[in-house]
Short mmCIF file of N, CA and C and ligand atoms in Angstrom, two decimals:
data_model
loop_
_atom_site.label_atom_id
_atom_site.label_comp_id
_atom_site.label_asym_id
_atom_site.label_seq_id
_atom_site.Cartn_x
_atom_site.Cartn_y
_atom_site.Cartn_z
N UNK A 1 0.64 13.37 3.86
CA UNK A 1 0.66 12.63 2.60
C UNK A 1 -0.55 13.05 1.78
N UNK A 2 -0.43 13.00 0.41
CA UNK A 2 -1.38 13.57 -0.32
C UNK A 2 -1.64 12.70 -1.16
N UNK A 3 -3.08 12.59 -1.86
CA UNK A 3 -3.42 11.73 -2.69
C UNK A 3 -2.50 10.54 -3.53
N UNK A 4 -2.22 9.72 -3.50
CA UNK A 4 -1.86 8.78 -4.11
C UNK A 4 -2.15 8.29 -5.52
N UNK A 5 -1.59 8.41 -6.47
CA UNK A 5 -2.24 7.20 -7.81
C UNK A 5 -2.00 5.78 -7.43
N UNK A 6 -2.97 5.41 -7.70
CA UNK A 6 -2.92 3.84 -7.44
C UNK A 6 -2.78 3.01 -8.94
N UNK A 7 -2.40 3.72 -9.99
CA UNK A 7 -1.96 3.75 -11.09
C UNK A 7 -3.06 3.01 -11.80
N UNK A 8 -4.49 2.78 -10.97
CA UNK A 8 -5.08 1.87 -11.80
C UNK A 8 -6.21 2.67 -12.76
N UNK A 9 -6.23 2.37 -14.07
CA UNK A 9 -6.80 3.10 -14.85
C UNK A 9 -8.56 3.35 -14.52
N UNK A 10 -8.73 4.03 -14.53
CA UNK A 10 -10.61 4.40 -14.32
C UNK A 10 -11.51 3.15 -15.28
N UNK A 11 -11.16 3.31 -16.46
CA UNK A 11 -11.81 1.99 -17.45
C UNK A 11 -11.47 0.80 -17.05
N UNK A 12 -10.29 0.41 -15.98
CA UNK A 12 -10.50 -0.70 -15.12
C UNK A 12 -11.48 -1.37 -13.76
N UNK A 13 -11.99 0.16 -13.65
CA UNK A 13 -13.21 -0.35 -12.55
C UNK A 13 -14.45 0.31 -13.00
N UNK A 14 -15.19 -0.75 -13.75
CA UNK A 14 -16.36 -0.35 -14.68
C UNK A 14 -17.32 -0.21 -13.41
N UNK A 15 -18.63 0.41 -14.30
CA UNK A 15 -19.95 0.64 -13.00
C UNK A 15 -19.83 -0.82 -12.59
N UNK A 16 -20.32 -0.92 -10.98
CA UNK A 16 -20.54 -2.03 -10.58
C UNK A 16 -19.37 -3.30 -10.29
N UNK A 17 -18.26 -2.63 -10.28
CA UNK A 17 -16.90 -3.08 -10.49
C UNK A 17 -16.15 -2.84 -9.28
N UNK A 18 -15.09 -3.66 -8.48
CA UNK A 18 -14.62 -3.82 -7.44
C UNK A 18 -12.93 -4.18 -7.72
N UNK A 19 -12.22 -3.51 -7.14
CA UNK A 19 -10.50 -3.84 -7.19
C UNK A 19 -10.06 -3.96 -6.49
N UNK A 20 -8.94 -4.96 -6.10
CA UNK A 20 -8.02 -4.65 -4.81
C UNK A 20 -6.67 -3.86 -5.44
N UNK A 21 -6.06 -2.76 -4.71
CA UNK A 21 -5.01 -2.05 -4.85
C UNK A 21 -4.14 -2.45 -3.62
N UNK A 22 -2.81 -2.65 -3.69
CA UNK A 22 -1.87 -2.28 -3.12
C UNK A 22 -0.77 -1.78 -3.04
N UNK A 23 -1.19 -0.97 -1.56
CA UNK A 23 0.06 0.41 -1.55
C UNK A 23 0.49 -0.21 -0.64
N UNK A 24 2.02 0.27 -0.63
CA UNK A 24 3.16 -0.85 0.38
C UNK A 24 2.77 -1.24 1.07
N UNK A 25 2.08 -1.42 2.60
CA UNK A 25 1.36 -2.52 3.31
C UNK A 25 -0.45 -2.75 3.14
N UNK A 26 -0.55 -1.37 2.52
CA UNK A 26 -1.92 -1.32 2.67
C UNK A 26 -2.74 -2.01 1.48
N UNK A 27 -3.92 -2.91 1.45
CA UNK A 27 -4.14 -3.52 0.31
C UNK A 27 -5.99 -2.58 0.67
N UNK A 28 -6.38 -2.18 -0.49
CA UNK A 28 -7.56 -0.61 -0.73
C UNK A 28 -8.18 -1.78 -1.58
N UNK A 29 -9.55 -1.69 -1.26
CA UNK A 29 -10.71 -2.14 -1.76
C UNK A 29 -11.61 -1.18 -2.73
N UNK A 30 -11.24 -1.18 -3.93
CA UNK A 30 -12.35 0.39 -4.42
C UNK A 30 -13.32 -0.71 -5.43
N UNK A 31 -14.49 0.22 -4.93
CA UNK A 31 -15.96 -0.13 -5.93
C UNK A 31 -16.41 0.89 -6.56
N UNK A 32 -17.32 0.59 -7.17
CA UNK A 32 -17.72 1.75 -8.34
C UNK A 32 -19.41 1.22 -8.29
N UNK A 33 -20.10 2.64 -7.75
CA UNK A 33 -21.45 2.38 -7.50
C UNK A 33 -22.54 3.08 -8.10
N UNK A 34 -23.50 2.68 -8.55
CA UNK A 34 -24.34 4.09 -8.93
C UNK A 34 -24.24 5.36 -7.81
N UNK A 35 -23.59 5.27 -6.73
CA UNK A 35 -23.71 6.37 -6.43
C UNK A 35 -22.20 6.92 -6.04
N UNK A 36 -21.39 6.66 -6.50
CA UNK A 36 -19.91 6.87 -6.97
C UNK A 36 -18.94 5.86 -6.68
N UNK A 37 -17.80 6.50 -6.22
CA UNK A 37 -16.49 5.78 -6.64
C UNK A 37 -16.02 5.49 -4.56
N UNK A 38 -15.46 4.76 -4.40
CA UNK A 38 -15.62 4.38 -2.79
C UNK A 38 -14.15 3.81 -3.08
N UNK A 39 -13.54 3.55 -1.49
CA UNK A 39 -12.27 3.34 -0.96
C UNK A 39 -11.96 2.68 0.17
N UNK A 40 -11.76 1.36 0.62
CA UNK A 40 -12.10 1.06 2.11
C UNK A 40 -10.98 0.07 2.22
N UNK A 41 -10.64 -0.36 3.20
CA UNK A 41 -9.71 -1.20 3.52
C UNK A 41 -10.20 -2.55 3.09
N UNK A 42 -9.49 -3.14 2.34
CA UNK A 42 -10.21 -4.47 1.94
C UNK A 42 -10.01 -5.66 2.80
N UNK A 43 -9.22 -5.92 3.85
CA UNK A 43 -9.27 -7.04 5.01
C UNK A 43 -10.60 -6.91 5.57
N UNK A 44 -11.28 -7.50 5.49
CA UNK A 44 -12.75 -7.71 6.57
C UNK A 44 -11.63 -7.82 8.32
N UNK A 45 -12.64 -7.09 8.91
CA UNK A 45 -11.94 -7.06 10.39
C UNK A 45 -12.22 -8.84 11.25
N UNK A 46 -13.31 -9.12 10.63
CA UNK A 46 -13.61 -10.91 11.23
C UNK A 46 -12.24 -11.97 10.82
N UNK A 47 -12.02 -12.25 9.72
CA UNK A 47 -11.37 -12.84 9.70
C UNK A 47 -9.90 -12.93 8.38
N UNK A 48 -10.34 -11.35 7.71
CA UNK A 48 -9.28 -11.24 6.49
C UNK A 48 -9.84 -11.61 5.56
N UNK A 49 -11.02 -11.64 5.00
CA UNK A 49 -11.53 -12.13 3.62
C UNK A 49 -11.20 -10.98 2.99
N UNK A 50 -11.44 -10.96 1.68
CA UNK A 50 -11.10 -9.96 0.59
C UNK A 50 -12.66 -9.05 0.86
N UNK A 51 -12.30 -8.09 1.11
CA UNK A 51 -13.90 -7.56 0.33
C UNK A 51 -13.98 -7.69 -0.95
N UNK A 52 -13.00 -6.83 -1.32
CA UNK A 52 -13.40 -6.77 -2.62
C UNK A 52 -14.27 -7.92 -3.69
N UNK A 53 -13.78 -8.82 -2.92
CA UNK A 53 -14.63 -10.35 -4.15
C UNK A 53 -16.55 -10.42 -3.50
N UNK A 54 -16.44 -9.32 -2.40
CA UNK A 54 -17.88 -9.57 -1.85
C UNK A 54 -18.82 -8.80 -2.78
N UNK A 55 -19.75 -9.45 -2.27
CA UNK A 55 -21.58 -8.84 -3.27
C UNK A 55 -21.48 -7.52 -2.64
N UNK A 56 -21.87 -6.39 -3.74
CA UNK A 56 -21.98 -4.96 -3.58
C UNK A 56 -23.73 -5.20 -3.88
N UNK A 57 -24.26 -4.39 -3.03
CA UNK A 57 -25.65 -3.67 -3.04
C UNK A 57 -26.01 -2.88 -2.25
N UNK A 58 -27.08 -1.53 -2.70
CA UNK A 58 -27.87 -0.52 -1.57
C UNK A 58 -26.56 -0.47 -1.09
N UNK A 59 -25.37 -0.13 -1.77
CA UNK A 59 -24.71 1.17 -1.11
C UNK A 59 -23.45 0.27 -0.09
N UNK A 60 -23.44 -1.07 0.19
CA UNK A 60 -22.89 -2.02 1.22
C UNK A 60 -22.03 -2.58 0.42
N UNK A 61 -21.04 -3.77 1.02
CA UNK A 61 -20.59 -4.82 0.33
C UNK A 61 -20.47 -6.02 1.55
N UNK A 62 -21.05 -6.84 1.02
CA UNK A 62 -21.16 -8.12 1.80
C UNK A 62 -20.05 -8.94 2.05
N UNK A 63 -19.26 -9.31 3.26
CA UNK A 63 -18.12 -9.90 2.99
C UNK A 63 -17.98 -11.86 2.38
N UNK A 64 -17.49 -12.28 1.73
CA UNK A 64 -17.61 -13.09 0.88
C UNK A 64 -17.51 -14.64 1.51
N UNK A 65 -16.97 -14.39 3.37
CA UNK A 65 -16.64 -15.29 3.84
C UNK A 65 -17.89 -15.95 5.07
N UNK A 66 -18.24 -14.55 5.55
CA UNK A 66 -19.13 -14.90 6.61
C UNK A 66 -20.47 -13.80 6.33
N UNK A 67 -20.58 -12.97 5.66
CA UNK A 67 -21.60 -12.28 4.90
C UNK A 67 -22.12 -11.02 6.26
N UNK A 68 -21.13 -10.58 6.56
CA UNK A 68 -21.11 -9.38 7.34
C UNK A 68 -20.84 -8.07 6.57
N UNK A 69 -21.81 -7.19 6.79
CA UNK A 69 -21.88 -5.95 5.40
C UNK A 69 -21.47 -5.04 6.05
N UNK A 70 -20.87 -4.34 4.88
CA UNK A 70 -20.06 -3.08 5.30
C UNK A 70 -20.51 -1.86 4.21
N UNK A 71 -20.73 -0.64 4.77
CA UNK A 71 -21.35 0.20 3.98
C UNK A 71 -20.52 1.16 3.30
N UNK A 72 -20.33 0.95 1.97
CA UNK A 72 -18.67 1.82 1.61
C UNK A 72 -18.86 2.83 1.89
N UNK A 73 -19.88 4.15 2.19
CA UNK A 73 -19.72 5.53 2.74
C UNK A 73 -18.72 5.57 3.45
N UNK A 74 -18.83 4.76 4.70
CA UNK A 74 -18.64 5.02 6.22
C UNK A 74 -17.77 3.98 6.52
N UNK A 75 -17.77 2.63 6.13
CA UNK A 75 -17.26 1.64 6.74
C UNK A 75 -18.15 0.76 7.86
N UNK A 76 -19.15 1.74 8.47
CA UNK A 76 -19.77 1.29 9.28
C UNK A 76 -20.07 -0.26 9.07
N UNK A 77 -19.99 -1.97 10.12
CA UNK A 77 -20.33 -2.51 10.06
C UNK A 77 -22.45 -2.77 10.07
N UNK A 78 -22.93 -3.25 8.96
CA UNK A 78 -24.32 -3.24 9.67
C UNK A 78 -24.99 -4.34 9.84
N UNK A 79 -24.35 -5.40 10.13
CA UNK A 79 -24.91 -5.75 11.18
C UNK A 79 -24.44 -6.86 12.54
N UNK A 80 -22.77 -5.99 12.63
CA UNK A 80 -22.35 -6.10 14.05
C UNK A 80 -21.92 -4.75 14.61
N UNK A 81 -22.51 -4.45 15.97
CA UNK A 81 -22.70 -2.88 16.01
C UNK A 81 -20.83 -3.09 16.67
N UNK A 82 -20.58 -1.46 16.21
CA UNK A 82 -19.47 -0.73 16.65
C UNK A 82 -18.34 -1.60 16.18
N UNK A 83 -18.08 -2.04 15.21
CA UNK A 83 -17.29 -3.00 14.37
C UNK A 83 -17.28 -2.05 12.69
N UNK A 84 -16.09 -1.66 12.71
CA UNK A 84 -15.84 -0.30 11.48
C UNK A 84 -14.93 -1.06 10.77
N UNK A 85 -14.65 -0.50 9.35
CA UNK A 85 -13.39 -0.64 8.79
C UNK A 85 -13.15 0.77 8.36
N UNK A 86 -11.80 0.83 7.86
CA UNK A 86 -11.48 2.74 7.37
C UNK A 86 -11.88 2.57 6.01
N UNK A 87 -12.15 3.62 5.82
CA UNK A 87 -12.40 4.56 3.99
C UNK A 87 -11.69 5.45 3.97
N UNK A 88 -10.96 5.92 2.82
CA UNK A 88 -10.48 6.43 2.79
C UNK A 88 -11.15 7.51 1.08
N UNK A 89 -10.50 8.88 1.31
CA UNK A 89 -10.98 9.75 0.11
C UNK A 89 -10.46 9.07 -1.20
N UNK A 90 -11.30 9.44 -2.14
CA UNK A 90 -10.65 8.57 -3.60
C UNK A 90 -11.41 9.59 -4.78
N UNK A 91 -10.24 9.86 -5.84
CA UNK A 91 -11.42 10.67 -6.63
C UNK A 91 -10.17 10.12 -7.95
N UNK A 92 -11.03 10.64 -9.36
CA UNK A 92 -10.05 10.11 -10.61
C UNK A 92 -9.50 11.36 -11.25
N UNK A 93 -8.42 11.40 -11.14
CA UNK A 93 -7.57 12.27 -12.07
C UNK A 93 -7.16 11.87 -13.32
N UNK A 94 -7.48 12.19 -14.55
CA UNK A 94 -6.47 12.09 -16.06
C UNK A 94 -6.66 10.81 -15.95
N UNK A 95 -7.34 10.15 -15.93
CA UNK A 95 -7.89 8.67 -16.40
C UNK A 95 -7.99 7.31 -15.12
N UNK A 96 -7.30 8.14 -13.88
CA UNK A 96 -6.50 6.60 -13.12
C UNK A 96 -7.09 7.27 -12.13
N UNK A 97 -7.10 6.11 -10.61
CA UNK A 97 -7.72 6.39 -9.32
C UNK A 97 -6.58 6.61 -8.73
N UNK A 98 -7.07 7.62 -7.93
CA UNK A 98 -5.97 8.35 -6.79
C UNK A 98 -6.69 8.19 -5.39
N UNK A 99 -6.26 8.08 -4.49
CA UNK A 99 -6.30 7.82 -3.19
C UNK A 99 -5.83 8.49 -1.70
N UNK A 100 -6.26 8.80 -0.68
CA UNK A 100 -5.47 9.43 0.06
C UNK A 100 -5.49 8.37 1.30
N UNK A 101 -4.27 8.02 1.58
CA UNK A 101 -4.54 6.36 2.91
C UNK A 101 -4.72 7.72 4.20
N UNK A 102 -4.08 8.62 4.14
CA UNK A 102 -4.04 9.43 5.42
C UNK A 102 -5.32 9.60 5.54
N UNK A 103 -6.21 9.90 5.18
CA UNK A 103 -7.95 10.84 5.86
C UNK A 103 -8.88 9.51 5.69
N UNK A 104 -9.63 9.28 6.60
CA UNK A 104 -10.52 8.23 6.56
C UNK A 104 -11.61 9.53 6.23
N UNK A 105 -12.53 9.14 4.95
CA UNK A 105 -13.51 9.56 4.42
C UNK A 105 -14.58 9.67 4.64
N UNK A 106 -14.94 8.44 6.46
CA UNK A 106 -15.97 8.42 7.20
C UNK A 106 -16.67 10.00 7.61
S1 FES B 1 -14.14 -12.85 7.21
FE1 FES B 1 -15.61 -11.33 6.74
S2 FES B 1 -17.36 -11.86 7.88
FE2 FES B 1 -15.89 -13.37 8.36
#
């Protein structure tokens, strides 16, 4: 499978800006950071909170329910060890975000 449009326009996720997308089962968490554009599964693995509605900072996003951070690079949980979520590649084509669910970006 190859990149995806997630049909959502780029001027919809301003700097500092967070979306939930969903592709047929999968619901994609993308933020927009000073240090680019990120892609992660938006179910928190604890208990299903949205990321997306969580506090973004230094590169993380805090989940909104129990405040367990997740680092959009990697997914890496930091600070319950060996507790991940997936990322996936994301880049903008012709105005809108595209996505690839196949390659975790870790
Ligand atoms: S649901 Fe995210 S930390 Fe509990």
């Amino acid at each position: 499978m190859a990149f995806l449009n997630t049909e959502l326009a780029s001027t919809a996720l301003p700097s500092n800006g967070s979306f939930c997308v969903k592709i047929g089962a999968a619901q994609v968490g993308l933020f927009r950071t000073a240090e680019g554009l990120f892609a992660i599964d938006n179910l928190c693995p604890h208990r299903g909170a949205p990321l997306h509605d969580g506090f973004v900072h230094n590169g993380a996003v805090t989940c909104p329910w129990h405040q367990w951070d997740f680092r959009l690079s990697d997914g890496a949980c930091l600070n319950v060890p060996k507790v991940q979520i997936t990322t996936y590649p994301v880049e903008e084509r012709d105005g809108t975000i595209w996505i690839n669910l196949e390659k975790d970006a870790s």
